[in-house]
Structure formats: structure tokens, C-alpha cells
Short mmCIF file of C-alpha atoms and ligand atoms in Angstrom, two decimals:
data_model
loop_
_atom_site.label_atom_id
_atom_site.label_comp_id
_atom_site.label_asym_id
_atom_site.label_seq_id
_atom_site.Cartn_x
_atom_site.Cartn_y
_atom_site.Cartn_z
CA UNK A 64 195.47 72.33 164.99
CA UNK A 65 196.26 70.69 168.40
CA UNK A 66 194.21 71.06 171.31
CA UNK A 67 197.38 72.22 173.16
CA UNK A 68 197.92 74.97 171.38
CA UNK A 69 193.95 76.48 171.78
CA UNK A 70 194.44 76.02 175.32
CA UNK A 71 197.97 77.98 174.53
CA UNK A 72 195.83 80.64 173.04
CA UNK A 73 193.23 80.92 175.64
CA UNK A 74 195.56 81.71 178.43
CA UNK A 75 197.19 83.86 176.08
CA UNK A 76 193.73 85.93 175.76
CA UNK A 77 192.29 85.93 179.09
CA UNK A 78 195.02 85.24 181.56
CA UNK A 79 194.16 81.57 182.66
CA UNK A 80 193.42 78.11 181.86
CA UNK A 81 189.50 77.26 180.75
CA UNK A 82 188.20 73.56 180.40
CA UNK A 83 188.01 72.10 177.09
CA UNK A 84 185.32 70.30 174.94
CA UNK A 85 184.70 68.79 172.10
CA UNK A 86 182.16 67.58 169.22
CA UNK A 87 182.60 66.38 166.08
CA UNK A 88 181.28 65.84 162.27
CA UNK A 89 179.60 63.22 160.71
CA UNK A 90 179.22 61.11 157.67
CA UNK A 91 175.85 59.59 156.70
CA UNK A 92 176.06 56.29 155.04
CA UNK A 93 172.13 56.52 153.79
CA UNK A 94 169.08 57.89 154.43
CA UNK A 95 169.25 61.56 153.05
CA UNK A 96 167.03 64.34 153.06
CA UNK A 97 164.36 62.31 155.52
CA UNK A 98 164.96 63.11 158.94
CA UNK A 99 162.47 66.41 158.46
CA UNK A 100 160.32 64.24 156.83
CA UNK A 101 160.16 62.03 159.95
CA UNK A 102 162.44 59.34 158.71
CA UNK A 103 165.36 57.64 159.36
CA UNK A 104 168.88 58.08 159.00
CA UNK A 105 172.31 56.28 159.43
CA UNK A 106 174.71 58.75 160.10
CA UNK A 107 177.81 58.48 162.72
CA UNK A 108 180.35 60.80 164.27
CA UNK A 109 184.22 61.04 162.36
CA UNK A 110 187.29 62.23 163.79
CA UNK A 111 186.76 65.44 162.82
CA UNK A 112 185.72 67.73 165.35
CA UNK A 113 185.05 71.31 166.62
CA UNK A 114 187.02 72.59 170.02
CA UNK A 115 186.67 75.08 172.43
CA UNK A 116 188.29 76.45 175.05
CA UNK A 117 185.94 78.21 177.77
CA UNK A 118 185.54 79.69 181.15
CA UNK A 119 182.83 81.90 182.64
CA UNK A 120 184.05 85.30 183.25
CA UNK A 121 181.92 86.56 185.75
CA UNK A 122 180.26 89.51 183.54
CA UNK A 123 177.01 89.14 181.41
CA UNK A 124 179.01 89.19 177.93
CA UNK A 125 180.92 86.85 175.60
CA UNK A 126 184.06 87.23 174.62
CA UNK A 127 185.11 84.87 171.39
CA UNK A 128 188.02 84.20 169.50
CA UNK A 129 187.75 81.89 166.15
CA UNK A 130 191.11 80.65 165.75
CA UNK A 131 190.80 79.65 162.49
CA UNK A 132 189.85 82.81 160.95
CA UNK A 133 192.02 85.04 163.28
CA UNK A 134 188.75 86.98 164.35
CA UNK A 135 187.51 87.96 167.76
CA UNK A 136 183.73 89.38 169.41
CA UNK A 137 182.17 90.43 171.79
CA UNK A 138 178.43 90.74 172.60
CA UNK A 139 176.06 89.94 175.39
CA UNK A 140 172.85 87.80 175.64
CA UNK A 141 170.26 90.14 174.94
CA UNK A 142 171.47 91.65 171.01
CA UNK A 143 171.89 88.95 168.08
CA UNK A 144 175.69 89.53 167.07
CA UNK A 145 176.45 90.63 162.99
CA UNK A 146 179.21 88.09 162.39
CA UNK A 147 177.69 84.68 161.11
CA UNK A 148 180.01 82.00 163.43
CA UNK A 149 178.85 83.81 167.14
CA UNK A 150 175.50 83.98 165.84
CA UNK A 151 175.51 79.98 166.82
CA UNK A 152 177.11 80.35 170.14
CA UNK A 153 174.96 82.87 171.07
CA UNK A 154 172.12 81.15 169.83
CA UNK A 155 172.51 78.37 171.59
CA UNK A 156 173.17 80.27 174.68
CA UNK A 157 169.66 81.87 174.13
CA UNK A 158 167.63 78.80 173.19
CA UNK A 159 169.25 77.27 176.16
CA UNK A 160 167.69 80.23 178.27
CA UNK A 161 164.45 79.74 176.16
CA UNK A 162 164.40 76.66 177.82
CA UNK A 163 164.45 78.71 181.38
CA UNK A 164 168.58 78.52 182.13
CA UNK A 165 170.60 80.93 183.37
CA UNK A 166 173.46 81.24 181.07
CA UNK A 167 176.03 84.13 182.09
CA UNK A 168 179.38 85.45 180.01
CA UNK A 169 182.41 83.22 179.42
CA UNK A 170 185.75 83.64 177.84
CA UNK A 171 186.33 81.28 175.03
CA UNK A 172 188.52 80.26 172.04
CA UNK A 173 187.52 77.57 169.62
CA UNK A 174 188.83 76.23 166.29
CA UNK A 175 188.23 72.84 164.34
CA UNK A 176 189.39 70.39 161.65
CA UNK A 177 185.79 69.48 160.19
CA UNK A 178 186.12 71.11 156.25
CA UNK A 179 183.07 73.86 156.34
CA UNK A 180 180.61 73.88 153.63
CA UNK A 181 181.31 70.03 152.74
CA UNK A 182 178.54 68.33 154.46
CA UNK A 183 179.85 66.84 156.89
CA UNK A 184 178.19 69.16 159.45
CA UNK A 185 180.53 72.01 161.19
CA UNK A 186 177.96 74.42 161.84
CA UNK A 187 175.76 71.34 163.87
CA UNK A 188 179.75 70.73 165.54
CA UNK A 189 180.44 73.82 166.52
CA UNK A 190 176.59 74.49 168.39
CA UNK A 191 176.68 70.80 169.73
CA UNK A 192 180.41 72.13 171.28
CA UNK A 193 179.57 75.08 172.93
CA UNK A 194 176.01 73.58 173.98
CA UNK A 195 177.48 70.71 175.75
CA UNK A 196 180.58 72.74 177.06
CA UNK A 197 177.88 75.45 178.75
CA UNK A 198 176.00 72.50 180.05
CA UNK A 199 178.54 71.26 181.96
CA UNK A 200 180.22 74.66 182.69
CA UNK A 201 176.94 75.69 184.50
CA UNK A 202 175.23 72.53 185.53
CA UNK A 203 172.39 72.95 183.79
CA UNK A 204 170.98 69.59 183.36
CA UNK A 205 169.95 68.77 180.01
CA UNK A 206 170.59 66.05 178.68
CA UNK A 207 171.71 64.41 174.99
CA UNK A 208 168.44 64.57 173.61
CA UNK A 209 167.88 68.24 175.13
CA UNK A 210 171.27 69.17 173.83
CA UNK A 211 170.67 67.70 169.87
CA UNK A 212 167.60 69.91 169.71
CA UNK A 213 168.87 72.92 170.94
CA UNK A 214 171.23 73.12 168.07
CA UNK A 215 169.22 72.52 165.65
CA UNK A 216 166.48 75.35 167.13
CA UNK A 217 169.92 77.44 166.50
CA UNK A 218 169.86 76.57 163.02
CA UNK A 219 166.23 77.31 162.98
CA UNK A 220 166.23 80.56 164.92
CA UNK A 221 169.13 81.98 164.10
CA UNK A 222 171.03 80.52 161.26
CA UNK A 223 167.85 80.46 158.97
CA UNK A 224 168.32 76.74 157.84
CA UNK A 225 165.52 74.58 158.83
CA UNK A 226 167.46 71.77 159.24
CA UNK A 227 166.48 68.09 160.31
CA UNK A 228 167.99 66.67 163.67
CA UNK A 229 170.17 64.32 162.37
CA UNK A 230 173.61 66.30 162.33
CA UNK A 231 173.23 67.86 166.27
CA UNK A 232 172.26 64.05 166.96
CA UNK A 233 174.85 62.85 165.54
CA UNK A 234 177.14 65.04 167.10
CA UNK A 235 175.62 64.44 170.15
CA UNK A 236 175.84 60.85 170.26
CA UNK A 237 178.56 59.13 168.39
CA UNK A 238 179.92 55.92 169.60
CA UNK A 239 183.45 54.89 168.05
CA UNK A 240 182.68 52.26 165.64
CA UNK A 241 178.99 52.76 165.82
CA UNK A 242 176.36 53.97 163.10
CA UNK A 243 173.64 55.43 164.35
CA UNK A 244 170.28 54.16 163.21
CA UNK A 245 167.68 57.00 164.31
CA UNK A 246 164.37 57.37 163.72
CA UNK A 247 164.07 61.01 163.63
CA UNK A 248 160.47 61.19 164.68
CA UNK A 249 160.45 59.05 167.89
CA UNK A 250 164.53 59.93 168.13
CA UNK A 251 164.71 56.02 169.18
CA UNK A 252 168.12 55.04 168.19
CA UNK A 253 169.95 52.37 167.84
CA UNK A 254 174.09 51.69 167.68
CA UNK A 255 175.23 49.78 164.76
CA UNK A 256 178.59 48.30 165.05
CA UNK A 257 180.14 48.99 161.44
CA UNK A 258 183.33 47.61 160.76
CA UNK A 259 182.98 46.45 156.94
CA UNK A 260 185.70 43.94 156.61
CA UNK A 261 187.47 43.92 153.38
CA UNK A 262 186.01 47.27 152.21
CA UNK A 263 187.24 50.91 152.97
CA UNK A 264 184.68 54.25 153.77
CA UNK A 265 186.12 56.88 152.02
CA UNK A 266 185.30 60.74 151.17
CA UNK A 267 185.94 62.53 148.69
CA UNK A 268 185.43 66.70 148.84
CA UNK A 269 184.64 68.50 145.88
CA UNK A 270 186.07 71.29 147.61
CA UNK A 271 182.85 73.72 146.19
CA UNK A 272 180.13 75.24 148.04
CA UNK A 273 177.47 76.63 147.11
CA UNK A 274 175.85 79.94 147.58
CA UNK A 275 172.11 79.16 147.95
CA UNK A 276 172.22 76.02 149.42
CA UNK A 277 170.66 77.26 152.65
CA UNK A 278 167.34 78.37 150.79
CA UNK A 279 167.18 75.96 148.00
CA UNK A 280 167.74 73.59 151.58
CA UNK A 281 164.52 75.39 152.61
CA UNK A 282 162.36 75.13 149.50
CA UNK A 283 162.81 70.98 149.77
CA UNK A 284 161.54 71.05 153.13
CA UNK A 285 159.03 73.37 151.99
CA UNK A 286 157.88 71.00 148.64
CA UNK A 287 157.91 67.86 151.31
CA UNK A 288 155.75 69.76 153.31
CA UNK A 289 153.67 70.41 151.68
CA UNK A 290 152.74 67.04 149.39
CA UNK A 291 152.26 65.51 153.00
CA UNK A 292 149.60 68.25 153.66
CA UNK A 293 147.57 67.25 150.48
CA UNK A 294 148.21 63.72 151.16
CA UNK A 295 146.86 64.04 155.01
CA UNK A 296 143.59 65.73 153.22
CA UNK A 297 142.38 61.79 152.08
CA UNK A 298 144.90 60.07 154.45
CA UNK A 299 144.95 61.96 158.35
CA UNK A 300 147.27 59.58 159.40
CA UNK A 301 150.05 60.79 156.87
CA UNK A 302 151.37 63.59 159.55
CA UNK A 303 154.77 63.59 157.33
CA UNK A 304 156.10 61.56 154.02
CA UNK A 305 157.48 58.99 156.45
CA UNK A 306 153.06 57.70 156.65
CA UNK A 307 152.83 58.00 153.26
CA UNK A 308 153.15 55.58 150.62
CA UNK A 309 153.68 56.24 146.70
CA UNK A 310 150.28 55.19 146.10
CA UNK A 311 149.50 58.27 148.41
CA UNK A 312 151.35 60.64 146.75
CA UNK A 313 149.58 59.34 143.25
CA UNK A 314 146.18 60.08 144.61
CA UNK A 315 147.63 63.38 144.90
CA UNK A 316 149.31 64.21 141.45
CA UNK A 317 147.00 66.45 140.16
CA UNK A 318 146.72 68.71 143.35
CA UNK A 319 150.52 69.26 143.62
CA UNK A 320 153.14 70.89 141.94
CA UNK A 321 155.42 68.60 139.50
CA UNK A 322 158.38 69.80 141.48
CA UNK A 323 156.37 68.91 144.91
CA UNK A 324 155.69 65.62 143.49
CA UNK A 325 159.21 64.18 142.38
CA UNK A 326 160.65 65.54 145.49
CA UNK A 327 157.98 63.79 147.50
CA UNK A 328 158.58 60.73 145.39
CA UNK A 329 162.59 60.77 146.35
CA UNK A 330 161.90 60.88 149.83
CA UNK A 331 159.34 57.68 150.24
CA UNK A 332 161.93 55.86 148.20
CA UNK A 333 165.02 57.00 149.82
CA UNK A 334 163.34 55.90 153.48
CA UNK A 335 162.17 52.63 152.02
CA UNK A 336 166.03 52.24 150.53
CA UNK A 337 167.38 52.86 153.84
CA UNK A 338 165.53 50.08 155.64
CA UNK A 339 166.84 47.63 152.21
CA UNK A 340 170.42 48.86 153.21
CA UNK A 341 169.74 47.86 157.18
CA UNK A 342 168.49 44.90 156.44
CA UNK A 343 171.46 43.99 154.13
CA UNK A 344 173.79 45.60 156.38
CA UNK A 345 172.73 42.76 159.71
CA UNK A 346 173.47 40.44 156.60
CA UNK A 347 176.43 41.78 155.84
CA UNK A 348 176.16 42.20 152.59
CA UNK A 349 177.88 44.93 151.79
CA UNK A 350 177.27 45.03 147.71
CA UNK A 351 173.75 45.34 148.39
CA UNK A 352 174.25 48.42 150.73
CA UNK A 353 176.65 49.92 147.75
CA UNK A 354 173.93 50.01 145.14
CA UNK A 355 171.41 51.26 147.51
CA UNK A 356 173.92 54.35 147.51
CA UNK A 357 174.13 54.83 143.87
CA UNK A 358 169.98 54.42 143.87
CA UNK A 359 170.30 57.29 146.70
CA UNK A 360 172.89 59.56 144.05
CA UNK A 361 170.67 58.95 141.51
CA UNK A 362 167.24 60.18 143.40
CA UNK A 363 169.29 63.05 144.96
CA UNK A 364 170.64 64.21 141.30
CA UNK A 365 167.33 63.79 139.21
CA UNK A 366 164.65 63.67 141.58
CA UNK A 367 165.81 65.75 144.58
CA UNK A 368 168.19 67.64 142.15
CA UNK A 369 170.49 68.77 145.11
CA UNK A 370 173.71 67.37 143.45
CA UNK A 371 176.14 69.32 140.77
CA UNK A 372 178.16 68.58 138.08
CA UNK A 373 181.55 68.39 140.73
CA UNK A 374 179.80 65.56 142.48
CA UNK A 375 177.89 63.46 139.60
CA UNK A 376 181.55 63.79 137.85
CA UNK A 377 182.66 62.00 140.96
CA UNK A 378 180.06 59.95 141.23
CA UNK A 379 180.80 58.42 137.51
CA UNK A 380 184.11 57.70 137.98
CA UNK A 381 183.81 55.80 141.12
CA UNK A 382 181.16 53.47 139.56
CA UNK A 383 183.76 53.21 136.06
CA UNK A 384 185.83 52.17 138.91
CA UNK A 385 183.70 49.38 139.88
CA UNK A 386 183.92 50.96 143.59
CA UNK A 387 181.14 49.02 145.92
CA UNK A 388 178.82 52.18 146.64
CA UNK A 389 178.73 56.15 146.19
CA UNK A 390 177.07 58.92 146.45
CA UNK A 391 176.86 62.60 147.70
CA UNK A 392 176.24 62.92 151.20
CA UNK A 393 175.06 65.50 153.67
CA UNK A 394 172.65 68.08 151.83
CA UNK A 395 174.33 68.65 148.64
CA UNK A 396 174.92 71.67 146.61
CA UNK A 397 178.22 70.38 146.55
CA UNK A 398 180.72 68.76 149.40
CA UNK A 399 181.64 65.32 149.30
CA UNK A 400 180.61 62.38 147.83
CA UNK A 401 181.14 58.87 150.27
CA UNK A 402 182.55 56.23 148.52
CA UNK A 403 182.55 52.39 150.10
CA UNK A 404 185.12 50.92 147.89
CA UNK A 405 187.02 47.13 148.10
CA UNK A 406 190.55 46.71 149.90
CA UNK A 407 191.87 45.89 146.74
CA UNK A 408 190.30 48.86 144.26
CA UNK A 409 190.93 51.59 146.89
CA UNK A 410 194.31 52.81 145.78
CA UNK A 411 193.56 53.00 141.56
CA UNK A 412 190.20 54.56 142.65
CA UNK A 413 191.93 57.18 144.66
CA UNK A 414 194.65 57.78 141.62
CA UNK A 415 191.96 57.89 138.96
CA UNK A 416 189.32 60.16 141.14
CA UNK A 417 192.11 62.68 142.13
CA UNK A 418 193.56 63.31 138.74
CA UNK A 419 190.36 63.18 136.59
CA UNK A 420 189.15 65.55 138.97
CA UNK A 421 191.84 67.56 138.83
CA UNK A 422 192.39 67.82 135.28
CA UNK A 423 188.64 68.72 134.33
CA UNK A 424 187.98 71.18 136.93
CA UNK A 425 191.58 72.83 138.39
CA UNK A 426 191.22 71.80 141.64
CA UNK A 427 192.63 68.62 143.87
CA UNK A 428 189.54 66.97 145.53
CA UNK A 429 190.44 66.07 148.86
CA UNK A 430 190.47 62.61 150.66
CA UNK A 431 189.00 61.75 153.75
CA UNK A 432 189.19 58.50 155.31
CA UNK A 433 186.31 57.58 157.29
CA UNK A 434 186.86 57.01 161.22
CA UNK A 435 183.71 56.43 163.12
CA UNK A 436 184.28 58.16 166.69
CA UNK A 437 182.66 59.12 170.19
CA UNK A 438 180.13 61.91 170.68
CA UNK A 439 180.56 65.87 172.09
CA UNK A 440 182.54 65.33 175.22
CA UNK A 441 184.95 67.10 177.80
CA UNK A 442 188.49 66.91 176.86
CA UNK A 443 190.92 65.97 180.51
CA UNK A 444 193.24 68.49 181.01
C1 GLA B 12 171.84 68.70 156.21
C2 GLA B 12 170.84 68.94 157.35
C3 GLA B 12 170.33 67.61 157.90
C4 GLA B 12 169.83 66.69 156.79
C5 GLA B 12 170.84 66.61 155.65
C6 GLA B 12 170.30 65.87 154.47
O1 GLA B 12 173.00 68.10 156.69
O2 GLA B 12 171.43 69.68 158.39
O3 GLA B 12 169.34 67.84 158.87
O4 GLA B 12 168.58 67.11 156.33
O5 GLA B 12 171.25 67.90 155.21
O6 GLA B 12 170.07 64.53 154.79
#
């Protein structure tokens, strides 16, 4: 949907213009499933993005139009609203007062190209949107940082996912042709240019969701959480997995669950396998990276067991393909896998993906190609 014709709607609504903002999705080429444990991640903003259209309107309600779904609300700031997409703008407007704001009513209209439920991160989109569109609308002074966190306290408070930062930050933050390397304890970051020449970044979307994924999302966190609490018992230090160590977690074996354990186990790897694929990325060496992603598919289907059959099919086929690196990405439970595949296999991988895909489960996969792009910003008029 163009921008243009949002605005179109907006005045269409409400009677005048609004200003315009936007935020985006993002792909993560490693590091999943650690940035709740402390860890780091390598994520970076696409060219897929949530817009809005907004105004205040001089009352103490909002007034919301989804564009995409053809559905309209209203509520004010003091009663959480039923339907599930203005519980995140009105979540965000209430952490922002949490943080002692004043946020008053607006007029908006927003719609978006990012695919939901395929992790690449519309809900974090959408709350990074409005958050930095009321910022700016009302002066209110936070910053980045201030901004990242306040969507994911939506997600927390409101949304019922306890999600990690690295989706708001990445939203947040993008830089066109950047990673992001964050540290998602200290949120020290770092831009990494990533331009792989010869190879291509490509997704491809299983095009299923599924149901639980929110609170099987939860009981991860929850398993993590808890082997770093027996851990800290011999070890004080270990305030998350990111202090611990696999000899750690050993010492622990008997004390924890066997499902605590291996999930525990998946995470020390997969933050130790990210800082393999950094160092082989400033090298660029780019096959090194690629099997650090099928290490990462493997550890998030047997050990973190947050793939499906949709992805690991995909997953199969793009290493018969000899394609560089793949795995699924976001927090699983179906989505996308991201594939980093050579110049010259890109085209039979695409083929062969597509219609194996096709022909063993009745649906076309789709294909994203990967465009690393700025951060939430104000659109000119
Ligand atoms: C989801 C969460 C993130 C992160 C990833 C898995 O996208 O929102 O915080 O935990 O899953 O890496």
C-alpha cells in the first residue's frame, strides 16, 4: 500500500492532513533466542515497514483505523481496549505515561507491508511506529534507547509476550546497509556494514503461524530462567546464561529439569556461535557464517525445539541445494527461514524451494529479498 494513499484515507476520516511515520521489520542473521538471556544479537531493519498517519485531536481519546483489516476504535487512556492491534498503541501510549508523559488523543490511520506472524517482527513495528510518531507529535523527549524499551514493556504489559529487546531495537535503530551487533544487556551496539559480495540474503515464509507460540515463547524464557538461577546458586556471578559456561550448566544437571537443561545448553552455544560468525564475518568469510546458521537450525529444531516440519522441510532443501547458510529466524513456531545463498545457486534454489514446497504442503512459500534499511523515522510530506 502507498503512503499516499493512508494519508488519502486519513483526511478522508478526520477532515485534514496528519504527519506521517514510519518503522520497519527486521531480519536476524544469528544470534537467536539470547537477547533475554543477556546476549547478543545481529539483527537489522528491511524494507518492510509499519505506517501511520496521526494528529492529536484535542480530546482525551483515540480514534484508530487499521487499514489493512478495514477495522476502526475508539477508546481513551484510562480502559485497556478488547481488540488485540490497539491494545499496542494504547500500550505504548500508557507505558509512555508510566514513564511520567502526558500523552492526549490523536486521530490516526496506519497500515503496513511487514507479513504478520512470520518473524520478522510487526507487532515490535507497529509499537516502535506509533511510539516514535507520539514522541515527536508531543515533544516528549525520549530518546532511541527510551523508545526500544517502551515497546517491548508493551509486549510485556499488554501483549503478554515477554519478549527480548532485540526487535523494538532493531526497529528503532536500523541503518541502511548496517547489521546491528547489540549486546542486549549493556544495549552497546555496534553498525556492521553488510554487503556480502557475490552472495544473496534471502527469505523464505512458510506462510504458517502458529497458535501457541506466544506461551510456548514464554515457557523458553521461563526454562532459561531458571537454569541461570541454579547455576547463580554455586556461581553469583552467572546473573543470566550469557555468565555461564557449559561447564556451569553441568554442575547443574541433576538439579534441573531435562527440558531446562537442553534449552540452557542451546543458548550458551548459540551466543558462543554468534561471536564465531562475527569474527568470520570482519574476515569475510562468508561460508563460515553459513554453517554457523545451519548449527543455529539445528540447536533451534532439537535443542530449543521451536522449529516445525514447514521450516526443517525448508531448511533441507536449501542445504540439498548446497545454499551457503539457513535457518529459521525470528522466534519460530513457524515464519521464515533466511537463506544466504551464492549469486550463481540463487535462481535453481528459488525454483526447487518454491515447488517442493508447494507440492508437499499446498501452499506457495513466499520470497523475500533481503534489503537492509534505516530505523523508525518521520516520513516529509
Ligand atoms: C522474537 C522476540 C525477540 C527474540 C526472538 C528470538 O522475535 O520478540 O525478542 O527473542 O523472538 O531470537
Amino acid at each position: 500500500m502507498e503512503v499516499k494513499t493512508i494519508r488519502e484515507k486519513f483526511k478522508s476520516l478526520y477532515g485534514s492532513d496528519g504527519a506521517t511515520y514510519t518503522s520497519p521489520g527486521r531480519i536476524n542473521l544469528i544470534g537467536e533466542h539470547t537477547d533475554y538471556n543477556g546476549g547478543f544479537v545481529l539483527p537489522g531493519a528491511i524494507d518492510k515497514a509499519m505506517y501511520c498517519v496521526i494528529k492529536p485531536n484535542g480530546s482525551d481519546r483515540i480514534r484508530a483505523y487499521a487499514m489493512d483489516l478495514s477495522e476502526t476504535d475508539e477508546f481513551g487512556l484510562d480502559d485497556i481496549p478488547v481488540k488485540q492491534w490497539s491494545k499496542y498503541i494504547f500500550g505504548v501510549c500508557n507505558e509512555m505515561i508510566k514513564r511520567g508523559k502526558k500523552v492526549e488523543g490523536f486521530d490516526c490511520v496506519f497500515a503496513g507491508d511487514v507479513p504478520l506472524g512470520a518473524g520478522m517482527s510487526s507487532s515490535a513495528a507497529l509499537e516502535s511506529c506509533f511510539g516514535f510518531a507520539i514522541n515527536d507529535m508531543y515533544g516528549l523527549g525520549f530518546d532511541r534507547f527510551e523508545l526500544a524499551l517502551t515497546g517491548q514493556a508493551t509486549e510485556h504489559n499488554y501483549v503478554g509476550v515477554k519478549c527480548g529487546i532485540m526487535d523494538q531495537f532493531a526497529s528503532c535503530f536500523g541503518k541502511e546497509g548496517s547489521l546491528i551487533r547489540l549486546d542486549c544487556r549493556s544495549l552497546e551496539y555496534e553498525y556492521v556494514p553488510f554487503d556480502p559480495a557475490g552472495y544473496r540474503l534471502v527469505l523464505l515464509n512458510t506462510c504458517v503461524a502458529h497458535e501457541l507460540a506466544s506461551s510456548a515463547y514464554n515457557k523458553r524464557r521461563e526454562s532459561c530462567e531458571n537454569a541461570a538461577s541454579h547455576i547463580r546458586k554455586y556461581h553469583p556471578e552467572v546473573e543470566l546464561l550469557r555468565d555461564a559456561t557449559l561447564d556451569m550448566l553441568k554442575e547443574v544437571a541433576n538439579e534441573v529439569s531435562a527440558e531446562d537443561y537442553i534449552r540452557a545448553e542451546f543458548v550458551i552455544e548459540e551466543i558462543q556461535r554468534l561471536q564465531d560468525a562475527c569474527k568470520a564475518l570482519e574476515q569475510g568469510d562468508y561460508e563460515t557464517v553459513g554453517k554457523k546458521m545451519y548449527e543455529t537450525h539445528i540447536g533451534l529444531s532439537r535443542k530449543y525445539e521451536v522449529s516445525c516440519e514447514e521450516l526443517d522441510f525448508l531448511n533441507n532443501i536449501a542445504r540439498e541445494c548446497g545454499v551457503t547458510g539457513s535457518r529459521v529466524m525470528g522466534g519460530g513456531f513457524g515464519g521464515c527461514t533466511i537463506n544466504l545463498v551464492k549469486d550463481g545457486l540463487y535462481d535453481g534454489f528459488i525454483k526447487r524451494a518454491t515447488e517442493a514446497y508447494e507440492q508437499k504442503f499446498k501452499i506457495k512459500p513466499k520470497v523475500y529479498g533481503v534489503v537492509i534499511r534505516d530505523g523508525a523515522r518521520k516520513l516529509q510530506e
